Short mmCIF file of C-alpha atoms and ligand atoms in Angstrom, two decimals:
data_model
loop_
_atom_site.label_atom_id
_atom_site.label_comp_id
_atom_site.label_asym_id
_atom_site.label_seq_id
_atom_site.Cartn_x
_atom_site.Cartn_y
_atom_site.Cartn_z
CA MET A 70 31.56 -25.85 -25.28
CA ARG A 71 28.92 -23.58 -26.07
CA THR A 72 30.23 -21.09 -29.03
CA PRO A 73 28.35 -17.65 -29.32
CA THR A 74 26.95 -17.76 -33.39
CA SER A 75 23.92 -16.84 -34.15
CA VAL A 76 20.91 -15.83 -31.69
CA GLY A 77 17.53 -18.75 -32.18
CA VAL A 78 14.69 -17.72 -32.82
CA PHE A 79 11.40 -18.51 -31.81
CA ARG A 80 7.83 -18.50 -32.82
CA ILE A 81 4.34 -18.92 -30.45
CA HIS A 82 2.77 -21.78 -31.59
CA SER A 83 -0.06 -21.95 -29.22
CA GLY A 84 -0.09 -20.82 -25.87
CA LEU A 85 2.65 -20.77 -23.99
CA ASP A 86 4.05 -23.64 -25.70
CA TYR A 87 7.81 -22.29 -27.73
CA HIS A 88 9.35 -24.58 -30.22
CA ALA A 89 12.25 -22.62 -32.04
CA ASN A 90 11.93 -21.46 -35.72
CA ALA A 91 12.62 -24.12 -38.24
CA MET A 92 14.43 -20.93 -40.16
CA ASP A 93 17.06 -22.13 -37.64
CA MET A 94 17.00 -25.47 -36.72
CA SER A 95 20.51 -25.85 -38.14
CA ARG A 96 22.15 -25.51 -34.48
CA THR A 97 20.92 -26.29 -31.01
CA ASP A 98 23.14 -24.62 -29.03
CA SER A 99 21.94 -21.01 -28.92
CA ILE A 100 24.44 -18.84 -27.15
CA HIS A 101 20.72 -18.75 -25.19
CA MET A 102 19.11 -21.43 -22.82
CA ASP A 103 17.34 -23.17 -25.16
CA PRO A 104 14.05 -23.77 -23.72
CA GLU A 105 14.47 -27.67 -22.78
CA GLU A 106 17.34 -26.27 -20.72
CA PHE A 107 15.29 -23.85 -19.25
CA ARG A 108 12.27 -26.42 -18.14
CA LYS A 109 14.78 -28.66 -16.51
CA HIS A 110 16.46 -25.61 -14.68
CA GLY A 111 13.67 -24.15 -14.47
CA HIS A 112 11.88 -27.11 -12.95
CA ALA A 113 14.95 -28.35 -10.61
CA MET A 114 15.13 -24.17 -9.67
CA ILE A 115 11.57 -24.81 -8.21
CA ASP A 116 12.63 -27.91 -6.43
CA PHE A 117 15.40 -26.37 -5.18
CA ILE A 118 13.22 -23.55 -3.52
CA ALA A 119 10.42 -25.59 -2.39
CA GLU A 120 12.65 -27.54 -0.47
CA TYR A 121 14.34 -24.50 1.16
CA LEU A 122 10.59 -22.97 1.90
CA GLY A 123 10.05 -26.99 3.54
CA ARG A 124 10.00 -28.29 7.02
CA GLU A 125 13.17 -28.59 7.69
CA PRO A 126 15.03 -26.36 9.97
CA LYS A 127 17.37 -23.43 8.46
CA ARG A 128 20.82 -23.75 10.96
CA PRO A 129 22.07 -20.99 11.52
CA VAL A 130 18.88 -19.16 10.92
CA ARG A 131 21.48 -15.93 11.49
CA SER A 132 24.58 -16.84 9.12
CA GLU A 133 27.55 -16.87 10.66
CA VAL A 134 29.71 -16.26 7.86
CA GLU A 135 33.06 -13.72 8.46
CA PRO A 136 33.34 -10.78 7.02
CA GLY A 137 34.49 -11.39 3.17
CA PHE A 138 34.23 -15.23 3.60
CA VAL A 139 31.75 -14.81 0.06
CA ARG A 140 34.44 -12.89 -2.44
CA SER A 141 37.15 -14.94 -0.97
CA ARG A 142 35.50 -17.95 -2.45
CA LEU A 143 34.72 -15.82 -5.98
CA PRO A 144 37.02 -15.95 -9.02
CA GLU A 145 38.41 -12.52 -9.41
CA HIS A 146 37.37 -12.01 -12.83
CA PRO A 147 34.06 -12.72 -14.53
CA PRO A 148 34.38 -16.06 -17.10
CA GLU A 149 35.57 -15.62 -20.43
CA ALA A 150 33.53 -18.01 -21.91
CA GLY A 151 30.10 -19.34 -20.40
CA GLU A 152 29.30 -21.71 -18.05
CA PRO A 153 26.95 -25.10 -18.02
CA PHE A 154 24.55 -23.86 -15.35
CA GLU A 155 25.00 -27.03 -13.02
CA SER A 156 28.46 -25.33 -11.60
CA VAL A 157 26.68 -21.82 -11.09
CA MET A 158 23.81 -24.23 -9.09
CA LYS A 159 26.99 -25.84 -7.36
CA ASP A 160 28.40 -22.01 -6.03
CA VAL A 161 24.86 -21.26 -4.92
CA ARG A 162 24.99 -24.17 -2.32
CA GLU A 163 28.25 -24.22 -1.53
CA ILE A 164 29.45 -20.80 -1.44
CA ILE A 165 25.93 -18.30 -1.45
CA MET A 166 23.89 -20.78 0.70
CA PRO A 167 26.53 -20.11 3.66
CA GLY A 168 26.08 -16.76 4.12
CA ILE A 169 21.84 -16.28 3.54
CA THR A 170 19.75 -15.52 6.72
CA HIS A 171 17.54 -17.72 6.44
CA TRP A 172 14.32 -14.63 7.25
CA GLN A 173 11.98 -17.37 6.17
CA SER A 174 12.68 -19.75 8.69
CA PRO A 175 10.06 -19.75 11.40
CA ASP A 176 12.29 -19.28 14.00
CA PHE A 177 13.84 -15.90 12.42
CA PHE A 178 12.09 -13.42 15.01
CA ALA A 179 14.53 -10.50 14.31
CA TYR A 180 13.30 -6.96 12.63
CA PHE A 181 10.25 -7.52 10.88
CA PRO A 182 8.78 -10.11 8.99
CA ALA A 183 9.91 -10.19 5.03
CA ASN A 184 7.69 -13.26 4.25
CA ASN A 185 7.30 -14.95 1.14
CA SER A 186 4.74 -17.10 -0.06
CA GLU A 187 4.23 -19.94 -3.02
CA PRO A 188 1.96 -17.66 -4.92
CA SER A 189 4.34 -14.30 -4.69
CA ILE A 190 7.28 -16.33 -5.80
CA LEU A 191 5.33 -17.75 -8.91
CA GLY A 192 4.36 -14.26 -9.45
CA GLU A 193 7.58 -12.66 -9.16
CA LEU A 194 8.24 -15.34 -11.93
CA LEU A 195 5.85 -14.74 -14.38
CA SER A 196 6.77 -11.05 -13.58
CA ALA A 197 10.38 -11.59 -15.03
CA GLY A 198 9.85 -14.03 -17.74
CA LEU A 199 7.14 -11.39 -19.04
CA GLY A 200 9.83 -8.91 -18.32
CA VAL A 201 7.68 -5.65 -19.16
CA GLN A 202 8.49 -2.26 -18.68
CA GLY A 203 5.38 -0.58 -17.34
CA MET A 204 6.76 2.42 -17.29
CA LEU A 205 2.87 4.03 -19.64
CA TRP A 206 -0.11 2.39 -20.04
CA SER A 207 0.84 2.11 -23.33
CA THR A 208 4.20 0.26 -22.77
CA SER A 209 1.99 -3.01 -21.17
CA PRO A 210 -1.91 -2.15 -20.58
CA ALA A 211 -2.23 -5.09 -18.29
CA CYS A 212 0.72 -3.51 -15.73
CA THR A 213 -1.30 -0.66 -14.83
CA GLU A 214 -4.36 -1.79 -14.95
CA LEU A 215 -4.00 -4.74 -12.73
CA GLU A 216 -2.02 -2.73 -10.37
CA THR A 217 -4.93 -0.14 -9.97
CA HIS A 218 -7.73 -2.45 -9.55
CA VAL A 219 -5.74 -4.62 -7.42
CA LEU A 220 -5.06 -1.24 -5.24
CA ASP A 221 -8.58 -1.00 -5.53
CA TRP A 222 -9.20 -3.87 -4.03
CA LEU A 223 -7.15 -3.86 -1.19
CA VAL A 224 -8.85 -0.21 -0.49
CA ARG A 225 -12.01 -1.98 0.16
CA MET A 226 -9.86 -4.85 1.70
CA LYS A 227 -8.40 -2.67 4.73
CA GLY A 228 -11.92 -0.33 4.69
CA LEU A 229 -9.56 2.30 3.01
CA PRO A 230 -11.42 5.53 2.57
CA GLU A 231 -13.65 5.80 -1.07
CA ARG A 232 -11.33 8.84 -1.44
CA TYR A 233 -7.80 6.51 -2.51
CA LEU A 234 -10.12 4.59 -5.14
CA SER A 235 -8.83 5.24 -8.53
CA SER A 236 -11.93 5.94 -9.73
CA GLY A 237 -12.15 9.28 -7.34
CA SER A 238 -10.14 11.65 -7.03
CA GLY A 239 -7.23 9.36 -5.85
CA GLY A 240 -5.19 6.04 -6.37
CA GLY A 241 -2.78 3.91 -5.50
CA VAL A 242 0.33 2.59 -6.94
CA ILE A 243 2.95 0.18 -6.28
CA GLN A 244 6.29 1.47 -5.06
CA ASP A 245 8.93 -0.37 -4.09
CA THR A 246 9.25 0.77 -0.29
CA ALA A 247 8.00 2.40 1.95
CA SER A 248 11.13 4.99 1.84
CA SER A 249 9.78 5.94 -1.74
CA ALA A 250 6.30 6.09 -0.58
CA THR A 251 7.31 8.86 1.78
CA LEU A 252 9.53 10.63 -0.45
CA CYS A 253 6.54 11.00 -3.32
CA ALA A 254 4.78 12.20 -0.56
CA LEU A 255 6.50 14.87 0.80
CA ILE A 256 7.14 15.92 -3.19
CA ALA A 257 3.28 16.11 -3.81
CA ALA A 258 3.36 17.90 -0.12
CA ARG A 259 6.03 20.29 -0.96
CA GLU A 260 4.06 21.01 -4.39
CA ARG A 261 0.70 21.95 -2.80
CA THR A 262 2.24 24.03 -0.24
CA ASP A 263 3.97 25.66 -2.85
CA SER A 264 1.23 26.53 -4.63
CA PHE A 265 -1.19 27.18 -1.41
CA GLU A 266 1.31 30.23 -0.80
CA SER A 267 1.97 31.41 -3.79
CA GLY A 268 -0.25 30.44 -6.36
CA SER A 269 2.59 29.54 -8.02
CA SER A 270 2.56 27.14 -11.54
CA GLY A 271 6.43 26.21 -10.95
CA VAL A 272 6.50 23.42 -9.94
CA ASN A 273 9.74 21.94 -7.29
CA GLN A 274 9.98 24.58 -5.88
CA ALA A 275 12.58 23.88 -2.60
CA ASP A 276 12.57 26.28 -0.45
CA SER A 277 13.89 26.53 2.72
CA SER A 278 10.97 27.48 5.42
CA MET A 279 9.03 24.58 4.42
CA ILE A 280 8.57 22.48 7.62
CA THR A 281 8.07 18.63 7.67
CA TYR A 282 7.20 17.28 11.36
CA CYS A 283 7.53 13.49 12.85
CA SER A 284 7.41 11.94 16.14
CA SER A 285 11.10 10.82 17.23
CA GLN A 286 10.35 6.96 16.70
CA ALA A 287 9.87 7.95 12.98
CA HIS A 288 11.81 5.71 10.75
CA SER A 289 14.93 6.96 9.43
CA SER A 290 13.18 7.50 6.05
CA VAL A 291 10.89 10.23 6.63
CA GLU A 292 14.76 12.01 7.48
CA LYS A 293 15.66 10.41 4.09
CA ALA A 294 12.97 12.14 2.37
CA VAL A 295 13.51 15.55 3.70
CA ARG A 296 17.13 15.88 2.27
CA ILE A 297 16.48 14.81 -0.71
CA ALA A 298 13.10 16.95 -1.43
CA GLY A 299 16.36 19.54 -0.58
CA LEU A 300 14.36 21.02 2.18
CA GLY A 301 17.12 21.02 5.26
CA THR A 302 17.03 18.75 7.92
CA ASP A 303 17.36 22.04 9.94
CA ASN A 304 13.52 22.08 8.77
CA LEU A 305 12.73 18.56 10.13
CA ARG A 306 10.73 18.81 13.78
CA ILE A 307 11.42 15.84 15.65
CA ILE A 308 8.01 15.42 17.84
CA ASP A 309 7.84 13.87 21.54
CA VAL A 310 6.44 10.52 22.22
CA ASP A 311 4.21 9.61 25.52
CA GLY A 312 5.15 7.01 27.83
CA ASP A 313 3.58 4.45 24.85
CA TYR A 314 6.06 6.01 22.06
CA ALA A 315 2.81 7.63 20.14
CA MET A 316 3.47 11.37 18.83
CA ASP A 317 2.66 13.72 21.43
CA VAL A 318 0.32 15.77 20.11
CA GLU A 319 0.38 19.22 22.23
CA HIS A 320 3.49 19.07 21.58
CA LEU A 321 3.36 18.93 17.46
CA LYS A 322 0.67 21.78 18.26
CA ARG A 323 2.92 24.13 20.04
CA VAL A 324 5.60 23.38 17.64
CA ILE A 325 3.29 24.04 14.11
CA LYS A 326 2.63 27.52 16.04
CA ASP A 327 5.41 28.36 16.44
CA ASP A 328 6.61 27.96 13.39
CA ILE A 329 3.55 29.34 11.34
CA ASP A 330 4.64 32.50 14.53
CA ALA A 331 8.06 33.03 12.40
CA GLY A 332 6.79 32.72 9.32
CA ARG A 333 7.51 29.72 8.18
CA ARG A 334 5.21 27.30 5.98
CA PRO A 335 4.20 23.59 7.80
CA CYS A 336 4.30 21.29 4.64
CA MET A 337 3.89 17.45 6.19
CA VAL A 338 3.63 15.22 9.18
CA VAL A 339 4.04 11.64 9.21
CA ALA A 340 1.90 10.08 11.46
CA VAL A 341 3.52 5.95 12.01
CA SER A 342 1.00 3.98 11.81
CA GLY A 343 3.16 0.62 13.82
CA THR A 344 6.65 2.84 14.54
CA THR A 345 9.58 0.52 13.88
CA SER A 346 11.45 0.00 17.00
CA SER A 347 8.58 -0.70 19.39
CA ASN A 348 4.76 -0.72 17.81
CA ALA A 349 3.39 2.46 18.40
CA PHE A 350 0.39 4.39 17.04
CA ASP A 351 0.57 7.63 16.73
CA PRO A 352 -3.50 9.28 17.18
CA ILE A 353 -4.03 9.45 13.68
CA ASP A 354 -7.03 11.47 14.50
CA ARG A 355 -6.22 14.31 16.83
CA ILE A 356 -3.00 14.57 14.21
CA ALA A 357 -5.58 14.82 10.68
CA THR A 358 -7.49 17.22 13.15
CA LEU A 359 -4.26 19.63 13.38
CA CYS A 360 -3.20 19.01 9.36
CA ARG A 361 -6.28 20.12 8.54
CA GLU A 362 -6.85 23.33 10.77
CA HIS A 363 -3.60 24.38 9.02
CA GLY A 364 -3.65 23.17 5.44
CA ILE A 365 -1.01 20.40 6.29
CA TRP A 366 -0.81 17.03 4.19
CA LEU A 367 -1.03 14.28 6.39
CA HIS A 368 1.51 11.27 5.33
CA VAL A 369 0.20 8.14 7.19
CA ASP A 370 3.48 4.92 7.27
CA ALA A 371 2.17 1.64 8.18
CA ALA A 372 4.61 0.16 6.95
CA MET A 373 4.35 -3.25 8.59
CA SER A 374 1.60 -3.09 10.78
CA GLY A 375 -0.71 -1.49 8.31
CA THR A 376 -1.42 -5.39 7.03
CA ALA A 377 -3.30 -5.58 10.41
CA MET A 378 -6.53 -3.61 9.05
CA LEU A 379 -7.84 -6.57 6.44
CA CYS A 380 -9.06 -7.77 9.98
CA PRO A 381 -11.56 -4.94 11.32
CA GLU A 382 -11.40 -5.95 14.55
CA HIS A 383 -8.26 -3.96 14.99
CA ARG A 384 -8.63 -0.78 12.35
CA HIS A 385 -9.27 1.34 15.31
CA LEU A 386 -5.27 1.60 15.86
CA PHE A 387 -5.78 3.57 12.65
CA ASP A 388 -8.50 5.14 13.46
CA GLY A 389 -8.35 8.81 11.64
CA VAL A 390 -6.35 7.27 8.46
CA GLU A 391 -9.58 8.30 6.22
CA HIS A 392 -8.37 11.83 6.64
CA ALA A 393 -4.87 11.49 5.79
CA ASP A 394 -3.63 12.75 2.28
CA SER A 395 -1.49 9.70 2.22
CA TYR A 396 -1.01 6.63 3.01
CA CYS A 397 1.10 3.63 2.81
CA PHE A 398 1.80 -0.25 3.86
CA ASN A 399 4.42 -3.09 2.46
CA PRO A 400 3.44 -6.13 1.78
CA HIS A 401 6.55 -7.87 1.31
CA LYS A 402 6.70 -7.32 5.15
CA TRP A 403 3.91 -8.67 6.74
CA MET A 404 1.21 -9.97 3.70
CA PHE A 405 2.95 -12.68 2.04
CA THR A 406 4.34 -10.83 -1.05
CA ASN A 407 8.30 -10.82 -1.57
CA PHE A 408 9.92 -7.76 -1.70
CA ASP A 409 9.51 -4.93 -3.54
CA CYS A 410 6.07 -4.32 -3.00
CA ASN A 411 4.32 -0.96 -1.38
CA CYS A 412 1.05 -0.33 -1.50
CA PHE A 413 1.12 3.77 -1.54
CA TRP A 414 -1.96 5.49 -1.80
CA VAL A 415 -3.05 9.02 -2.22
CA ALA A 416 -6.42 10.65 -1.48
CA ASP A 417 -5.91 13.54 -4.58
CA ARG A 418 -3.32 12.59 -6.86
CA SER A 419 -3.27 15.42 -8.83
CA ASP A 420 -0.42 17.00 -6.41
CA LEU A 421 1.46 13.93 -7.24
CA VAL A 422 1.18 13.58 -10.37
CA LYS A 423 1.69 17.35 -11.08
CA SER A 424 4.94 17.43 -9.31
CA LEU A 425 6.46 13.89 -11.00
CA SER A 426 4.72 13.68 -14.68
CA ILE A 427 7.64 15.17 -16.74
CA LEU A 428 6.88 13.68 -20.89
CA PRO A 429 9.94 13.64 -22.78
CA GLU A 430 8.66 13.41 -27.18
CA TYR A 431 10.48 9.47 -27.26
CA LEU A 432 7.31 8.40 -24.27
CA ARG A 433 4.47 10.70 -26.08
CA ASN A 434 1.62 8.03 -27.16
CA SER A 435 -2.07 8.69 -28.14
CA ALA A 436 -3.31 6.95 -25.27
CA THR A 437 -1.33 8.97 -22.54
CA GLU A 438 -3.08 12.27 -24.72
CA SER A 439 -6.43 11.00 -24.86
CA GLY A 440 -6.32 11.30 -20.77
CA ARG A 441 -8.11 7.97 -20.71
CA VAL A 442 -5.35 5.87 -19.22
CA ILE A 443 -2.89 6.02 -15.60
CA ASP A 444 1.00 6.06 -16.75
CA TYR A 445 2.61 5.34 -13.13
CA ARG A 446 5.62 6.93 -14.54
CA ASP A 447 4.61 9.84 -12.86
CA TRP A 448 3.28 8.52 -9.31
CA GLN A 449 7.42 7.78 -9.08
CA ILE A 450 10.61 8.38 -8.98
CA PRO A 451 12.41 6.76 -11.55
CA LEU A 452 10.65 5.82 -15.01
CA GLY A 453 10.90 2.25 -15.68
CA ARG A 454 8.92 -0.09 -13.32
CA ARG A 455 8.54 -3.94 -12.60
CA PHE A 456 5.01 -5.63 -12.93
CA ARG A 457 4.73 -6.57 -8.88
CA ALA A 458 0.67 -6.46 -9.23
CA LEU A 459 1.12 -9.53 -10.51
CA LYS A 460 2.92 -11.12 -7.03
CA LEU A 461 0.09 -9.47 -5.09
CA TRP A 462 -2.84 -10.74 -7.13
CA PHE A 463 -1.65 -13.88 -7.11
CA VAL A 464 -1.43 -13.26 -3.10
CA ILE A 465 -4.91 -12.55 -3.00
CA ARG A 466 -6.15 -14.87 -5.31
CA HIS A 467 -4.71 -17.94 -3.66
CA TYR A 468 -5.68 -17.18 -0.08
CA GLY A 469 -8.34 -15.13 -0.08
CA VAL A 470 -9.40 -12.64 2.34
CA ASN A 471 -10.58 -14.89 4.41
CA GLY A 472 -6.96 -16.88 4.57
CA LEU A 473 -5.06 -13.43 4.99
CA GLN A 474 -7.61 -12.88 8.13
CA GLU A 475 -6.77 -16.12 9.66
CA LEU A 476 -2.85 -15.53 8.64
CA VAL A 477 -2.40 -12.23 10.63
CA ARG A 478 -5.19 -13.44 13.25
CA GLY A 479 -2.54 -16.33 14.22
CA HIS A 480 0.78 -14.41 13.93
CA ILE A 481 -1.51 -11.71 16.46
CA ASP A 482 -2.43 -14.69 18.78
CA LEU A 483 1.02 -15.80 19.28
CA THR A 484 2.31 -12.46 20.26
CA ALA A 485 -0.29 -11.69 22.90
CA GLU A 486 0.72 -15.37 24.00
CA PHE A 487 4.71 -14.76 24.33
CA ALA A 488 3.68 -11.24 25.44
CA ARG A 489 1.88 -13.07 28.59
CA TRP A 490 4.49 -15.50 29.32
CA ILE A 491 6.47 -12.91 29.58
CA GLU A 492 4.44 -10.67 32.02
CA GLU A 493 4.44 -14.23 34.09
CA ASP A 494 8.28 -14.11 34.99
CA ASP A 495 9.56 -11.98 37.23
CA ARG A 496 13.30 -11.90 35.34
CA PHE A 497 11.46 -10.16 32.28
CA GLN A 498 9.74 -7.38 31.95
CA LEU A 499 8.08 -5.62 28.73
CA ALA A 500 9.60 -2.84 27.31
CA ALA A 501 6.41 -1.00 25.60
CA PRO A 502 2.59 -2.08 24.63
CA ALA A 503 2.27 -5.60 22.09
CA PRO A 504 -0.78 -4.56 20.28
CA LEU A 505 0.01 -6.34 16.82
CA ASN A 506 3.15 -8.87 16.17
CA LEU A 507 5.91 -7.47 17.92
CA VAL A 508 6.99 -7.70 21.39
CA CYS A 509 9.70 -5.29 23.05
CA PHE A 510 11.10 -6.94 26.18
CA ARG A 511 14.19 -6.98 27.96
CA HIS A 512 15.71 -9.31 31.74
CA VAL A 513 15.62 -7.00 34.51
CA GLU A 514 19.97 -7.27 34.77
CA GLY A 515 20.35 -4.19 32.87
CA ASP A 516 21.63 -3.09 29.38
CA GLU A 517 24.61 -5.54 28.70
CA PHE A 518 23.38 -8.92 30.63
CA ASN A 519 20.83 -8.55 27.86
CA GLU A 520 23.15 -7.84 24.82
CA ARG A 521 24.77 -10.56 25.73
CA LEU A 522 21.76 -12.88 25.61
CA LEU A 523 20.53 -11.51 22.44
CA GLU A 524 23.88 -12.31 21.65
CA LYS A 525 23.97 -16.08 22.63
CA LEU A 526 21.00 -16.53 21.64
CA ASN A 527 21.79 -16.18 18.39
CA HIS A 528 25.02 -17.28 17.83
CA GLU A 529 23.76 -20.42 18.85
CA GLY A 530 21.61 -20.28 15.73
CA GLU A 531 18.15 -21.82 16.95
CA MET A 532 16.45 -18.82 16.43
CA TYR A 533 17.08 -15.08 15.26
CA LEU A 534 16.10 -11.76 17.51
CA SER A 535 17.53 -8.27 17.24
CA HIS A 536 17.14 -5.61 19.40
CA THR A 537 16.07 -1.73 19.89
CA ARG A 538 16.61 1.31 22.64
CA LEU A 539 14.03 2.49 24.18
CA ASP A 540 14.14 4.92 26.74
CA ASP A 541 17.56 4.79 25.90
CA ARG A 542 17.36 1.47 27.83
CA TYR A 543 19.17 -1.95 25.41
CA THR A 544 15.68 -3.99 24.10
CA LEU A 545 14.93 -6.96 22.87
CA ARG A 546 12.25 -7.52 20.00
CA MET A 547 10.36 -10.88 18.96
CA SER A 548 8.75 -10.27 16.23
CA ILE A 549 6.20 -12.59 15.06
CA GLY A 550 5.14 -12.68 11.18
CA GLN A 551 7.10 -15.22 9.23
CA SER A 552 4.66 -16.88 6.83
CA ARG A 553 5.37 -20.97 8.45
CA VAL A 554 5.74 -19.80 12.22
CA GLU A 555 3.77 -21.77 14.40
CA ARG A 556 3.46 -22.09 18.35
CA SER A 557 6.13 -24.73 18.58
CA ASN A 558 8.29 -22.11 17.31
CA VAL A 559 7.44 -19.13 19.65
CA GLU A 560 7.39 -21.98 22.43
CA ARG A 561 10.95 -22.66 21.72
CA ALA A 562 12.44 -19.91 20.92
CA TRP A 563 10.71 -18.42 25.02
CA SER A 564 12.07 -21.97 25.83
CA ASN A 565 15.70 -20.88 24.61
CA ILE A 566 15.12 -17.61 25.84
CA ARG A 567 14.74 -18.51 29.45
CA ARG A 568 17.90 -21.30 29.43
CA VAL A 569 19.67 -19.06 28.39
CA ALA A 570 18.94 -16.03 30.45
CA SER A 571 20.07 -18.68 33.23
CA ASP A 572 23.59 -18.36 31.65
CA PRO A 573 24.21 -15.78 29.24
CA GLY A 574 27.68 -16.14 29.19
CA ASP A 575 30.49 -13.59 28.81
CA THR A 576 30.79 -11.09 26.24
N1 PLP B 642 8.84 2.80 7.94
C1 PLP B 642 8.58 1.80 9.05
C2 PLP B 642 7.18 2.47 10.24
C3 PLP B 642 9.52 1.09 8.78
O1 PLP B 642 9.15 0.06 10.23
C4 PLP B 642 10.15 0.67 8.09
C5 PLP B 642 11.40 -0.90 7.89
O2 PLP B 642 11.44 -0.59 8.28
C6 PLP B 642 10.59 1.64 7.37
C7 PLP B 642 9.21 2.44 6.79
C8 PLP B 642 10.99 1.17 5.64
O3 PLP B 642 10.74 0.68 4.81
P1 PLP B 642 11.13 0.40 3.39
O4 PLP B 642 12.62 -0.51 3.43
O5 PLP B 642 10.02 -0.44 2.80
O6 PLP B 642 11.34 1.62 2.57
#
């Protein structure tokens, strides 16, 4: 058994080749995992992941364990003495894996894609290995500069407006999630609304008359942001949607007018490009015109669907984004980059930085004082930050723009084909337009039938679908965006859906 004694010391000889320091060679059983052991387990771990991501189907796609399955197999107390890594991995196989829902399976069609890729995993591994904190430029210059650079690349890759570039008034930052991006946008909007009105330099003045607007189909993170920002959920206006579940701009216009007439202060509108339930696109162009007229911050949430902007032929769905004050999308959904990675841009960084910047003595440094660097701690809620740009950089460099476009187009083509199959079968109907990689549909037999259909399909374990409610009707959602999904997976899914629809069983 290994005993904790003095900690091994290592020095760099060349490149990444680490050797134990001669001063400390008397013992090789350091409390740490030594480099040889790390290599051995590291290679085995890569083998494990490579096999996991390989072609062998993972069944059931949705974990079928009962609540408490995992915990009942874990010891009540942590080990007093360290254990061999092999026994940890044995438990991973026997206890953890049965409780895993296989989000990376090409037969996973539920919720939204959270697709990863080998280059992204390697970037994540390197980030963990380097273990830097990128809160300030000076705490690891490469962490900040790569992030700024990759976000500038993405502005060009997606045809976003020039003012989102770091060389202009704005710039991009990686947040953990779209929820955080929306919160940051709201805090910046609150800042701007406040200084518009009062000319005040006092930041973060929550005001009970500041109003936020989003459609009934916007993500729940908007309400969460309003709560956290202290604006009050009574001051969140839920705007109606049209027949395609996109924001009704005439309704938005009336509600804004009522608020202004009543002396309230419109603060931010969140337009969604690709709603969670049905992938509807709010008309950004028309919303932007209203926002400009009344000095309202426009935030565009393109969490999943923003990846489609990589393909010029789909950018029309985002018309008007060039007028938005902020925009975000999640490479951790559909751009082959493992969670967490949200890219968030602002057209003018001053309100964001003003509202989130606090400089205690212990963070003071000459680079910050020179004004020549970005300190991303001022662009987000937490102080600490991981080196997330690495995985994004690896993904972009591995696939190239062409490779990413090819994969995204492949998903969109498969989705169109699946939607066609639905339309051609009298037993099924489309529940909403399917412009990109999500098909909302239902069996004509009604809610209870569709619920049984879904449960039986998922319980069989060959595939995983999820649901939503549209117009208060139970609706099945087929989301096609896994890294390794092929036509054969979608064909098999459709054949399973039709087979189970012939006999969905009892609840
Ligand atoms: N916005 C939209 C439109 C979404 O679909 C989602 C997730 O499903 C979110 C925001 C929340 O994403 P995150 O988990 O990155 O906060």
